[in-house]
CSV table of C-alpha atoms in Angstrom, one decimal:
chain,number,residue,atom,x,y,z
B,1,UNK,CA,-6.4,74.3,22.6
B,2,UNK,CA,-9.1,71.8,21.9
B,3,UNK,CA,-9.2,70.5,18.3
B,4,UNK,CA,-12.6,72.1,17.4
B,5,UNK,CA,-11.7,75.4,19.1
B,6,UNK,CA,-8.5,75.5,17.1
B,7,UNK,CA,-10.4,74.7,13.9
B,8,UNK,CA,-12.9,77.5,14.5
B,9,UNK,CA,-10.1,80.0,15.2
B,10,UNK,CA,-8.1,78.9,12.1
B,11,UNK,CA,-11.1,78.9,9.8
B,12,UNK,CA,-12.0,82.4,10.8
B,13,UNK,CA,-8.4,83.4,10.1
B,14,UNK,CA,-8.6,81.8,6.7
B,15,UNK,CA,-11.8,83.6,5.9
B,16,UNK,CA,-10.2,86.9,6.7
B,17,UNK,CA,-7.2,86.1,4.6
B,18,UNK,CA,-9.2,85.1,1.6
B,19,UNK,CA,-11.2,88.3,2.0
B,20,UNK,CA,-8.1,90.5,2.1
B,21,UNK,CA,-6.0,88.7,-0.5
B,22,UNK,CA,-8.7,88.0,-3.1
B,23,UNK,CA,-10.2,91.5,-3.2
B,24,UNK,CA,-7.1,93.3,-4.6
B,25,UNK,CA,-7.4,95.1,-7.9
B,26,UNK,CA,-5.3,92.7,-9.8
B,27,UNK,CA,-7.8,89.9,-9.4
B,28,UNK,CA,-10.5,92.0,-10.9
B,29,UNK,CA,-8.3,93.0,-13.9
B,30,UNK,CA,-7.4,89.4,-14.5
B,31,UNK,CA,-11.1,88.2,-14.5
B,32,UNK,CA,-12.0,91.1,-16.8
B,33,UNK,CA,-9.2,90.3,-19.3
B,34,UNK,CA,-10.3,86.6,-19.4
B,35,UNK,CA,-13.8,87.7,-20.2
B,36,UNK,CA,-12.8,90.1,-23.0
B,37,UNK,CA,-11.5,87.2,-25.0
B,38,UNK,CA,-14.6,85.2,-24.4
B,39,UNK,CA,-16.8,88.1,-25.3
B,40,UNK,CA,-15.0,88.5,-28.6
B,41,UNK,CA,-15.4,84.9,-29.5
B,42,UNK,CA,-19.1,84.9,-28.4
B,43,UNK,CA,-19.8,88.0,-30.4
B,44,UNK,CA,-18.2,86.5,-33.6
B,45,UNK,CA,-20.0,83.2,-33.2
B,46,UNK,CA,-23.4,85.0,-32.7
B,47,UNK,CA,-23.0,87.3,-35.6
B,48,UNK,CA,-21.9,84.5,-38.0
B,49,UNK,CA,-25.1,82.7,-37.2
B,50,UNK,CA,-27.3,85.8,-37.4
B,51,UNK,CA,-25.8,86.6,-40.8
B,52,UNK,CA,-26.6,83.1,-42.1
B,53,UNK,CA,-30.1,83.3,-40.9
B,54,UNK,CA,-30.9,86.8,-42.3
B,55,UNK,CA,-29.2,85.7,-45.6
B,56,UNK,CA,-32.3,83.5,-46.2
B,57,UNK,CA,-34.0,86.8,-46.9
B,58,UNK,CA,-31.2,89.1,-48.2
B,59,UNK,CA,-28.1,87.1,-49.0
B,60,UNK,CA,-26.5,89.9,-50.9
B,61,UNK,CA,-26.2,92.0,-47.7
B,62,UNK,CA,-24.2,89.2,-46.0
B,63,UNK,CA,-21.9,89.1,-49.1
B,64,UNK,CA,-21.2,92.8,-49.6
B,65,UNK,CA,-21.0,94.0,-46.0
B,66,UNK,CA,-18.0,92.4,-44.3
B,67,UNK,CA,-18.0,94.6,-41.2
B,68,UNK,CA,-20.1,93.0,-38.4
B,69,UNK,CA,-21.1,96.3,-36.7
B,70,UNK,CA,-22.3,97.8,-40.0
B,71,UNK,CA,-24.2,94.6,-40.9
B,72,UNK,CA,-26.0,94.6,-37.6
B,73,UNK,CA,-27.0,98.3,-38.0
B,74,UNK,CA,-28.2,97.6,-41.6
B,75,UNK,CA,-30.1,94.6,-40.6
B,76,UNK,CA,-32.2,96.8,-38.2
B,77,UNK,CA,-33.8,98.3,-41.4
B,78,UNK,CA,-35.8,95.1,-41.6
B,79,UNK,CA,-37.1,93.7,-44.8
B,80,UNK,CA,-35.4,94.4,-48.1
B,81,UNK,CA,-38.2,96.7,-49.2
B,82,UNK,CA,-37.3,99.0,-46.3
B,83,UNK,CA,-33.8,99.7,-47.6
B,84,UNK,CA,-33.2,103.0,-49.3
B,85,UNK,CA,-29.9,104.5,-50.6
B,86,UNK,CA,-30.1,107.3,-48.0
B,87,UNK,CA,-30.5,105.0,-45.1
B,88,UNK,CA,-27.8,102.6,-46.3
B,89,UNK,CA,-25.3,105.4,-47.0
B,90,UNK,CA,-25.9,106.8,-43.5
B,91,UNK,CA,-24.5,103.6,-42.1
B,92,UNK,CA,-21.8,102.7,-44.6
B,93,UNK,CA,-20.6,106.2,-45.5
B,94,UNK,CA,-19.9,104.8,-49.0
B,95,UNK,CA,-22.3,106.1,-51.8
B,96,UNK,CA,-21.2,103.6,-54.4
B,97,UNK,CA,-21.6,100.6,-52.0
B,98,UNK,CA,-25.0,102.1,-50.9
B,99,UNK,CA,-26.1,102.2,-54.6
B,100,UNK,CA,-25.1,98.6,-55.2
B,101,UNK,CA,-26.9,97.3,-52.1
B,102,UNK,CA,-29.9,99.3,-53.0
B,103,UNK,CA,-30.0,97.6,-56.4
B,104,UNK,CA,-29.5,94.2,-54.9
B,105,UNK,CA,-32.3,94.7,-52.5
B,106,UNK,CA,-34.7,95.2,-55.4
B,107,UNK,CA,-33.3,92.2,-57.3
B,108,UNK,CA,-32.4,89.8,-54.6
B,109,UNK,CA,-32.3,86.0,-54.7
B,110,UNK,CA,-33.5,85.8,-51.2
B,111,UNK,CA,-36.9,84.5,-50.0
B,112,UNK,CA,-39.6,86.6,-48.3
B,113,UNK,CA,-39.6,86.7,-44.6
B,114,UNK,CA,-42.5,86.8,-42.1
B,115,UNK,CA,-42.7,89.6,-39.4
B,116,UNK,CA,-42.4,86.8,-36.8
B,117,UNK,CA,-39.1,85.5,-38.3
B,118,UNK,CA,-37.8,89.0,-38.5
B,119,UNK,CA,-38.7,89.9,-35.0
B,120,UNK,CA,-36.6,87.2,-33.5
B,121,UNK,CA,-33.7,87.7,-35.8
B,122,UNK,CA,-33.6,91.4,-35.0
B,123,UNK,CA,-33.8,90.6,-31.2
B,124,UNK,CA,-30.7,88.5,-31.6
B,125,UNK,CA,-29.0,91.3,-33.5
B,126,UNK,CA,-29.8,93.6,-30.6
B,127,UNK,CA,-28.1,91.1,-28.3
B,128,UNK,CA,-25.0,91.1,-30.4
B,129,UNK,CA,-24.9,94.9,-30.5
B,130,UNK,CA,-25.2,94.9,-26.7
B,131,UNK,CA,-22.4,92.4,-26.4
B,132,UNK,CA,-20.1,94.7,-28.5
B,133,UNK,CA,-21.1,97.6,-26.3
B,134,UNK,CA,-20.3,95.7,-23.2
B,135,UNK,CA,-17.0,94.7,-24.6
B,136,UNK,CA,-16.1,98.3,-25.2
B,137,UNK,CA,-17.1,99.1,-21.6
B,138,UNK,CA,-15.0,96.2,-20.3
B,139,UNK,CA,-12.0,97.5,-22.2
B,140,UNK,CA,-12.5,101.0,-20.7
B,141,UNK,CA,-12.7,99.4,-17.3
B,142,UNK,CA,-9.6,97.4,-17.8
B,143,UNK,CA,-7.7,100.5,-19.0
B,144,UNK,CA,-8.7,102.5,-16.0
B,145,UNK,CA,-7.9,99.7,-13.5
B,146,UNK,CA,-4.5,98.8,-14.9
B,147,UNK,CA,-3.5,102.4,-15.2
B,148,UNK,CA,-4.4,102.8,-11.5
B,149,UNK,CA,-2.6,99.7,-10.5
B,150,UNK,CA,0.6,100.1,-12.5
B,151,UNK,CA,0.7,103.5,-14.2
B,152,UNK,CA,4.1,103.6,-15.8
B,153,UNK,CA,3.7,100.0,-17.1
B,154,UNK,CA,0.2,100.5,-18.4
B,155,UNK,CA,1.2,103.6,-20.3
B,156,UNK,CA,4.3,102.1,-22.1
B,157,UNK,CA,2.8,98.6,-22.7
B,158,UNK,CA,-0.6,100.0,-23.7
B,159,UNK,CA,-3.4,99.1,-21.3
B,160,UNK,CA,-4.9,95.9,-22.9
B,161,UNK,CA,-1.5,94.3,-23.5
B,162,UNK,CA,-0.5,95.2,-19.9
B,163,UNK,CA,-3.6,93.6,-18.5
B,164,UNK,CA,-3.1,90.5,-20.6
B,165,UNK,CA,0.5,90.2,-19.3
B,166,UNK,CA,-0.8,90.5,-15.8
B,167,UNK,CA,-3.4,87.7,-16.5
B,168,UNK,CA,-0.7,85.4,-17.8
B,169,UNK,CA,1.7,86.1,-15.0
B,170,UNK,CA,-1.0,85.3,-12.5
B,171,UNK,CA,-0.2,88.0,-10.0
B,172,UNK,CA,1.1,91.6,-9.9
B,173,UNK,CA,4.0,90.5,-7.8
B,174,UNK,CA,5.1,87.7,-10.1
B,175,UNK,CA,4.9,90.0,-13.1
B,176,UNK,CA,6.9,92.7,-11.3
B,177,UNK,CA,9.7,90.3,-10.6
B,178,UNK,CA,10.0,88.9,-14.2
B,179,UNK,CA,13.3,89.6,-16.0
B,180,UNK,CA,12.8,91.5,-19.2
B,181,UNK,CA,13.5,88.4,-21.3
B,182,UNK,CA,10.4,86.8,-19.7
B,183,UNK,CA,8.3,90.0,-20.4
B,184,UNK,CA,9.5,89.9,-24.0
B,185,UNK,CA,8.2,86.4,-24.4
B,186,UNK,CA,5.0,86.4,-22.3
B,187,UNK,CA,2.3,84.8,-24.4
B,188,UNK,CA,4.7,82.8,-26.6
B,189,UNK,CA,4.2,79.5,-24.7
B,190,UNK,CA,3.6,77.3,-27.7
B,191,UNK,CA,6.6,78.7,-29.6
B,192,UNK,CA,8.8,78.3,-26.6
B,193,UNK,CA,7.8,74.6,-26.2
B,194,UNK,CA,8.4,74.0,-29.9
B,195,UNK,CA,11.9,75.6,-29.4
B,196,UNK,CA,12.7,73.5,-26.3
B,197,UNK,CA,11.3,70.2,-27.4
B,198,UNK,CA,11.6,70.2,-31.1
B,199,UNK,CA,14.6,72.6,-31.8
B,200,UNK,CA,12.5,75.2,-33.6
B,201,UNK,CA,13.8,78.8,-33.6
B,202,UNK,CA,13.5,80.8,-30.4
B,203,UNK,CA,10.4,83.1,-30.3
B,204,UNK,CA,11.2,86.8,-30.5
B,205,UNK,CA,8.0,88.2,-28.9
B,206,UNK,CA,4.8,87.0,-27.3
B,207,UNK,CA,1.9,89.3,-26.6
B,208,UNK,CA,4.2,92.2,-27.4
B,209,UNK,CA,3.8,91.4,-31.0
B,210,UNK,CA,0.5,93.3,-30.9
B,211,UNK,CA,2.1,96.4,-29.4
B,212,UNK,CA,2.0,99.4,-31.8
B,213,UNK,CA,5.8,99.8,-31.8
B,214,UNK,CA,6.4,96.2,-32.7
B,215,UNK,CA,3.6,96.2,-35.3
B,216,UNK,CA,5.0,99.3,-36.9
B,217,UNK,CA,8.5,98.0,-37.1
B,218,UNK,CA,10.0,96.3,-40.2
B,219,UNK,CA,10.1,92.5,-40.1
B,220,UNK,CA,13.8,92.3,-39.4
B,221,UNK,CA,13.5,94.9,-36.6
B,222,UNK,CA,10.6,93.4,-34.7
B,223,UNK,CA,12.8,91.3,-32.4
B,224,UNK,CA,15.0,94.2,-31.5
B,225,UNK,CA,12.1,96.5,-30.8
B,226,UNK,CA,10.4,93.8,-28.7
B,227,UNK,CA,13.6,93.4,-26.6
B,228,UNK,CA,14.0,97.1,-26.1
B,229,UNK,CA,10.4,97.5,-25.2
B,230,UNK,CA,10.6,94.6,-22.7
B,231,UNK,CA,13.6,96.1,-21.1
B,232,UNK,CA,11.8,99.4,-20.4
B,233,UNK,CA,8.6,97.6,-19.3
B,234,UNK,CA,10.5,95.6,-16.7
B,235,UNK,CA,11.9,98.9,-15.3
B,236,UNK,CA,8.4,100.5,-15.4
B,237,UNK,CA,6.9,97.6,-13.5
B,238,UNK,CA,9.5,97.7,-10.8
B,239,UNK,CA,9.1,101.4,-10.4
B,240,UNK,CA,5.3,101.0,-10.1
B,241,UNK,CA,5.5,98.0,-7.7
B,242,UNK,CA,8.0,99.7,-5.3
B,243,UNK,CA,7.2,103.4,-5.6
B,244,UNK,CA,5.0,106.1,-7.0
B,245,UNK,CA,7.2,108.1,-9.3
B,246,UNK,CA,6.1,108.8,-12.9
B,247,UNK,CA,9.0,107.9,-15.1
B,248,UNK,CA,6.9,107.2,-18.3
B,249,UNK,CA,8.2,110.3,-20.1
B,250,UNK,CA,11.8,109.4,-19.6
B,251,UNK,CA,11.2,105.8,-20.6
B,252,UNK,CA,9.3,106.8,-23.7
B,253,UNK,CA,12.1,109.2,-24.7
B,254,UNK,CA,14.7,106.5,-24.3
B,255,UNK,CA,12.6,104.0,-26.2
B,256,UNK,CA,12.0,106.4,-29.1
B,257,UNK,CA,15.7,107.1,-29.3
B,258,UNK,CA,16.4,103.4,-29.4
B,259,UNK,CA,13.8,102.9,-32.1
B,260,UNK,CA,15.4,105.5,-34.3
B,261,UNK,CA,18.7,103.8,-33.9
B,262,UNK,CA,17.2,100.4,-34.8
B,263,UNK,CA,15.6,101.9,-37.9
B,264,UNK,CA,19.0,103.3,-39.1
B,265,UNK,CA,20.9,100.0,-38.6
K,1,UNK,CA,-21.2,43.0,-6.2
K,2,UNK,CA,-17.5,42.2,-5.5
K,3,UNK,CA,-16.3,43.7,-2.2
K,4,UNK,CA,-13.0,43.6,-0.5
K,5,UNK,CA,-10.9,45.6,1.9
K,6,UNK,CA,-7.8,47.3,0.4
K,7,UNK,CA,-6.5,49.3,3.4
K,8,UNK,CA,-8.0,50.6,6.6
K,9,UNK,CA,-11.3,52.3,5.7
K,10,UNK,CA,-10.5,51.9,2.0
K,11,UNK,CA,-12.3,49.3,0.0
K,12,UNK,CA,-12.7,47.9,-3.5
K,13,UNK,CA,-16.3,47.6,-4.7
K,14,UNK,CA,-16.8,46.2,-8.2
K,15,UNK,CA,-13.1,47.0,-9.0
K,16,UNK,CA,-13.6,50.6,-7.9
K,17,UNK,CA,-11.7,52.1,-5.0
K,18,UNK,CA,-14.2,53.5,-2.5
K,19,UNK,CA,-14.3,55.2,0.9
K,20,UNK,CA,-17.3,55.3,3.3
K,21,UNK,CA,-19.1,58.7,2.8
K,22,UNK,CA,-18.9,60.7,6.0
K,23,UNK,CA,-21.6,63.0,4.7
K,24,UNK,CA,-24.2,60.7,3.3
K,25,UNK,CA,-25.9,61.7,0.0
K,26,UNK,CA,-23.3,64.5,-0.6
K,27,UNK,CA,-20.9,64.4,-3.6
K,28,UNK,CA,-17.8,66.4,-3.5
K,29,UNK,CA,-16.6,66.4,-7.1
K,30,UNK,CA,-19.2,64.5,-9.1
K,31,UNK,CA,-18.0,61.1,-8.0
K,32,UNK,CA,-20.3,58.1,-8.0
K,33,UNK,CA,-22.2,57.2,-4.8
K,34,UNK,CA,-22.7,53.5,-4.2
K,35,UNK,CA,-25.1,52.0,-1.7
K,36,UNK,CA,-24.0,48.5,-0.4
K,37,UNK,CA,-24.9,46.5,2.6
K,38,UNK,CA,-26.4,49.4,4.5
K,39,UNK,CA,-23.5,51.8,3.9
K,40,UNK,CA,-22.9,54.6,1.3
K,41,UNK,CA,-19.6,54.6,-0.4
K,42,UNK,CA,-17.9,57.3,-2.6
K,43,UNK,CA,-15.9,56.2,-5.6
K,44,UNK,CA,-12.3,57.4,-5.3
K,45,UNK,CA,-11.4,58.5,-8.9
K,46,UNK,CA,-7.7,57.6,-9.7
K,47,UNK,CA,-7.7,60.2,-12.5
K,48,UNK,CA,-8.7,63.0,-10.2
K,49,UNK,CA,-6.8,62.0,-7.1
K,50,UNK,CA,-3.1,61.0,-7.1
K,51,UNK,CA,-3.3,58.9,-3.9
K,52,UNK,CA,-6.0,56.8,-5.6
K,53,UNK,CA,-3.8,56.6,-8.7
K,54,UNK,CA,-0.9,55.4,-6.6
K,55,UNK,CA,-3.1,52.7,-5.1
K,56,UNK,CA,-4.2,51.6,-8.6
K,57,UNK,CA,-0.6,51.4,-9.6
K,58,UNK,CA,0.1,48.9,-6.8
K,59,UNK,CA,0.9,50.9,-3.6
K,60,UNK,CA,1.5,48.3,-0.9
K,61,UNK,CA,1.4,50.3,2.3
K,62,UNK,CA,-1.0,53.0,3.4
K,63,UNK,CA,-1.0,53.0,7.2
K,64,UNK,CA,-3.5,55.8,7.7
K,65,UNK,CA,-6.5,54.9,9.9
K,66,UNK,CA,-9.2,56.4,12.1
K,67,UNK,CA,-8.0,59.2,14.3
K,68,UNK,CA,-4.9,60.0,12.2
K,69,UNK,CA,-3.6,63.6,11.9
K,70,UNK,CA,-2.7,64.6,8.4
K,71,UNK,CA,-0.8,67.6,7.0
K,72,UNK,CA,-1.8,68.1,3.4
K,73,UNK,CA,0.2,70.5,1.3
K,74,UNK,CA,-1.5,71.6,-1.9
K,75,UNK,CA,-5.0,70.9,-0.8
K,76,UNK,CA,-6.6,72.5,-3.9
K,77,UNK,CA,-10.4,72.1,-4.0
K,78,UNK,CA,-10.4,69.1,-1.6
K,79,UNK,CA,-10.9,66.2,-4.0
K,80,UNK,CA,-8.3,64.0,-2.3
K,81,UNK,CA,-8.8,65.6,1.1
K,82,UNK,CA,-12.5,64.5,1.1
K,83,UNK,CA,-11.5,60.9,0.9
K,84,UNK,CA,-8.9,61.3,3.6
K,85,UNK,CA,-11.6,62.9,5.7
K,86,UNK,CA,-13.8,59.8,5.2
K,87,UNK,CA,-10.9,57.6,6.3
K,88,UNK,CA,-9.7,59.4,9.5
K,89,UNK,CA,-13.2,60.0,10.8
K,90,UNK,CA,-14.4,62.4,13.5
K,91,UNK,CA,-11.4,61.9,15.8
K,92,UNK,CA,-8.9,62.5,13.0
K,93,UNK,CA,-7.8,65.8,11.7
K,94,UNK,CA,-6.5,67.1,8.3
K,95,UNK,CA,-4.9,70.5,7.9
K,96,UNK,CA,-5.1,71.5,4.3
K,97,UNK,CA,-2.8,74.1,3.0
K,98,UNK,CA,-3.1,75.9,-0.4
K,99,UNK,CA,-1.8,79.2,-1.8
K,100,UNK,CA,-4.7,80.1,-4.1
K,101,UNK,CA,-7.7,82.1,-2.7
K,102,UNK,CA,-10.0,81.1,-5.5
K,103,UNK,CA,-9.4,77.4,-4.8
K,104,UNK,CA,-9.7,78.1,-1.1
K,105,UNK,CA,-13.4,79.1,-1.5
K,106,UNK,CA,-14.3,75.5,-2.4
K,107,UNK,CA,-12.1,74.1,0.4
K,108,UNK,CA,-13.8,76.4,2.9
K,109,UNK,CA,-17.3,75.1,1.9
K,110,UNK,CA,-16.0,71.5,2.2
K,111,UNK,CA,-14.6,72.2,5.6
K,112,UNK,CA,-17.9,73.6,6.8
K,113,UNK,CA,-19.4,70.3,6.0
K,114,UNK,CA,-16.6,68.1,7.3
K,115,UNK,CA,-15.5,69.0,10.7
K,116,UNK,CA,-12.2,67.2,10.5
K,117,UNK,CA,-10.7,69.5,8.0
K,118,UNK,CA,-8.9,72.8,8.7
K,119,UNK,CA,-8.2,74.9,5.6
K,120,UNK,CA,-5.2,77.4,5.7
K,121,UNK,CA,-4.5,80.0,3.0
K,122,UNK,CA,-0.7,79.8,3.2
K,123,UNK,CA,2.4,79.2,1.1
K,124,UNK,CA,3.8,75.7,1.9
K,125,UNK,CA,7.2,77.0,0.9
K,126,UNK,CA,7.1,79.2,4.0
K,127,UNK,CA,6.1,76.9,6.9
K,128,UNK,CA,7.4,79.4,9.4
K,129,UNK,CA,4.3,81.4,8.6
K,130,UNK,CA,1.9,78.8,9.9
K,131,UNK,CA,4.0,77.2,12.7
K,132,UNK,CA,2.3,79.4,15.3
K,133,UNK,CA,-1.1,78.5,14.0
K,134,UNK,CA,-0.5,74.8,14.4
K,135,UNK,CA,0.5,75.3,18.0
K,136,UNK,CA,3.2,72.6,18.1
K,137,UNK,CA,1.0,69.9,16.6
K,138,UNK,CA,2.7,66.8,15.3
K,139,UNK,CA,1.3,64.9,12.4
K,140,UNK,CA,1.1,61.2,11.6
K,141,UNK,CA,1.1,61.7,7.8
K,142,UNK,CA,2.5,64.3,5.5
K,143,UNK,CA,1.2,64.5,2.0
K,144,UNK,CA,2.4,66.9,-0.7
K,145,UNK,CA,1.1,67.6,-4.2
K,146,UNK,CA,2.4,71.0,-5.2
K,147,UNK,CA,3.4,72.5,-8.6
K,148,UNK,CA,6.6,74.3,-7.6
K,149,UNK,CA,10.2,74.2,-8.6
K,150,UNK,CA,11.6,73.1,-5.2
K,151,UNK,CA,9.2,70.3,-4.3
K,152,UNK,CA,11.6,68.1,-2.4
K,153,UNK,CA,12.9,71.1,-0.3
K,154,UNK,CA,9.4,72.1,0.7
K,155,UNK,CA,8.6,68.6,1.6
K,156,UNK,CA,11.7,68.3,3.8
K,157,UNK,CA,11.2,71.6,5.6
K,158,UNK,CA,7.5,70.7,6.5
K,159,UNK,CA,8.5,67.3,7.6
K,160,UNK,CA,11.2,68.7,9.9
K,161,UNK,CA,8.7,71.0,11.5
K,162,UNK,CA,5.5,69.0,11.6
K,163,UNK,CA,5.9,65.3,10.9
K,164,UNK,CA,6.4,63.0,13.9
K,165,UNK,CA,9.4,60.6,14.2
K,166,UNK,CA,8.7,57.5,12.2
K,167,UNK,CA,5.8,59.4,10.5
K,168,UNK,CA,4.5,58.2,7.1
K,169,UNK,CA,4.8,60.6,4.2
K,170,UNK,CA,4.0,60.7,0.5
K,171,UNK,CA,5.3,63.1,-2.1
K,172,UNK,CA,3.8,63.5,-5.6
K,173,UNK,CA,6.5,64.8,-7.9
K,174,UNK,CA,5.4,66.8,-10.9
K,175,UNK,CA,8.4,66.8,-13.2
K,176,UNK,CA,7.4,69.7,-15.5
K,177,UNK,CA,7.2,72.1,-12.6
K,178,UNK,CA,10.8,71.4,-11.8
K,179,UNK,CA,12.3,71.5,-15.2
K,180,UNK,CA,11.1,71.7,-18.8
K,181,UNK,CA,14.3,70.5,-20.4
K,182,UNK,CA,15.8,67.8,-18.2
K,183,UNK,CA,14.6,64.2,-18.9
K,184,UNK,CA,11.8,63.3,-16.7
K,185,UNK,CA,13.5,60.3,-15.0
K,186,UNK,CA,16.5,62.4,-14.2
K,187,UNK,CA,14.3,64.9,-12.5
K,188,UNK,CA,12.7,62.2,-10.4
K,189,UNK,CA,16.1,60.8,-9.4
K,190,UNK,CA,17.4,64.2,-8.3
K,191,UNK,CA,14.4,64.9,-6.1
K,192,UNK,CA,14.5,61.5,-4.6
K,193,UNK,CA,18.1,61.9,-3.7
K,194,UNK,CA,17.2,65.0,-1.7
K,195,UNK,CA,14.9,62.9,0.5
K,196,UNK,CA,17.3,60.2,1.4
K,197,UNK,CA,19.0,61.9,4.3
K,198,UNK,CA,15.7,62.4,6.2
K,199,UNK,CA,13.5,59.6,5.0
K,200,UNK,CA,13.6,55.9,4.5
K,201,UNK,CA,12.2,55.5,1.0
K,202,UNK,CA,9.5,52.8,0.9
K,203,UNK,CA,7.9,52.8,-2.5
K,204,UNK,CA,8.3,54.6,-5.8
K,205,UNK,CA,5.5,54.6,-8.3
K,206,UNK,CA,5.0,56.1,-11.7
K,207,UNK,CA,1.5,57.4,-11.9
K,208,UNK,CA,0.9,57.0,-15.6
K,209,UNK,CA,-1.8,56.7,-17.1
K,210,UNK,CA,-3.6,58.5,-14.3
K,211,UNK,CA,-1.2,61.4,-14.3
K,212,UNK,CA,1.5,61.9,-16.9
K,213,UNK,CA,5.1,62.7,-15.8
K,214,UNK,CA,4.2,62.3,-12.2
K,215,UNK,CA,5.9,60.1,-9.7
K,216,UNK,CA,4.7,59.2,-6.2
K,217,UNK,CA,7.2,58.4,-3.5
K,218,UNK,CA,6.2,57.0,-0.2
K,219,UNK,CA,8.6,57.1,2.8
K,220,UNK,CA,9.0,57.2,6.5
K,221,UNK,CA,10.7,59.9,8.5
K,222,UNK,CA,13.9,58.6,10.2
């Protein structure tokens, strides 16, 4: 076949292949997971700046309200003079805190603020609130998708952790073929390098550190729990990859039994 | 401006490696375009492209010229391939193979612009998969730049199937993809040993500072 004919034929084949291979669910999940981390960072940076800006007018609010979501809601009240104990308490659910903020609003060391200034600060606040909302939607999306892709695994690993593992592994197939020791340590890259290159202690867990079972375990038990969990996860993954059976109840039961044993030792 | 010829279709312009731009006014990866004596040249960045890095480190032989047929394993987004495309011209052909669909997007766009490139979404470790596609083609030059554990093995299998007798080949070895614990020089030696049966080793170059822990081996198929 002539060179250019061959080229046309092969390029069409490559186009098809890209279309088939890149559209699979795992790619969407990986992109979504990468975004969630970026969204968190962006949200935090944005809110820090907004806090500082509004603090020109009402610095005490920035100081006493540590929760970002609450702060953004309170900021919507506008100028200090608009704050009332009732409105504050509706958002903070804390009558003593509401009283304190009420007093501070009347006796603030902040400057007055023009409606124009306030308009733009509030607009940015709305953006931050929207970002948070989007992040929640994204998390829901990821949960749904990973549960559809790998149900046993998503259930036992907890959806967000499962999706992060998928993202680090790079593909569903690679993740499914990981030995449980790799699953235990996914996400512990830096610790692993330190161990290999500088003789530091071996890491005991990577992303699994954030799993509720590992978080809830005593410090000396965390490694054992992570290992048991990783073992079951590797089984769950292979069951999902090669078949359709729901074995999550059995795996959970075995895990909980093992957890009890670890607690006793 | 200082101008000299380094290899066929590869020049040095003011101490920069350049190739003649086959698609005038188009940049591929943000490289500099230089107009000189009626021709437009593209700067070949040694930090982005390992072949250019090897040339900067003193590669003596690079016998690729107009009309050559190249099999490129690990094509990625086409940074190096674009320069090879400049070199081999309209009568030449480069088959670029890469495993990643995301990266293949860019390579497809490049191929639409440069008619001497054929992109394939394939695993270079499984050359049997694309043997039928290449319809018995024989290549003059085999180049491999892949992050896998068995780099030498992949290189040899593709050479067996596709490289002509006496064909020129270059292998960029990435030490850390092969082993995280063995000393880097040992890794290079082990991979080179695997080539000795099939190839006559011509040159061995360490690519630092352009690429850390990378070694380029140039050879000829026996």
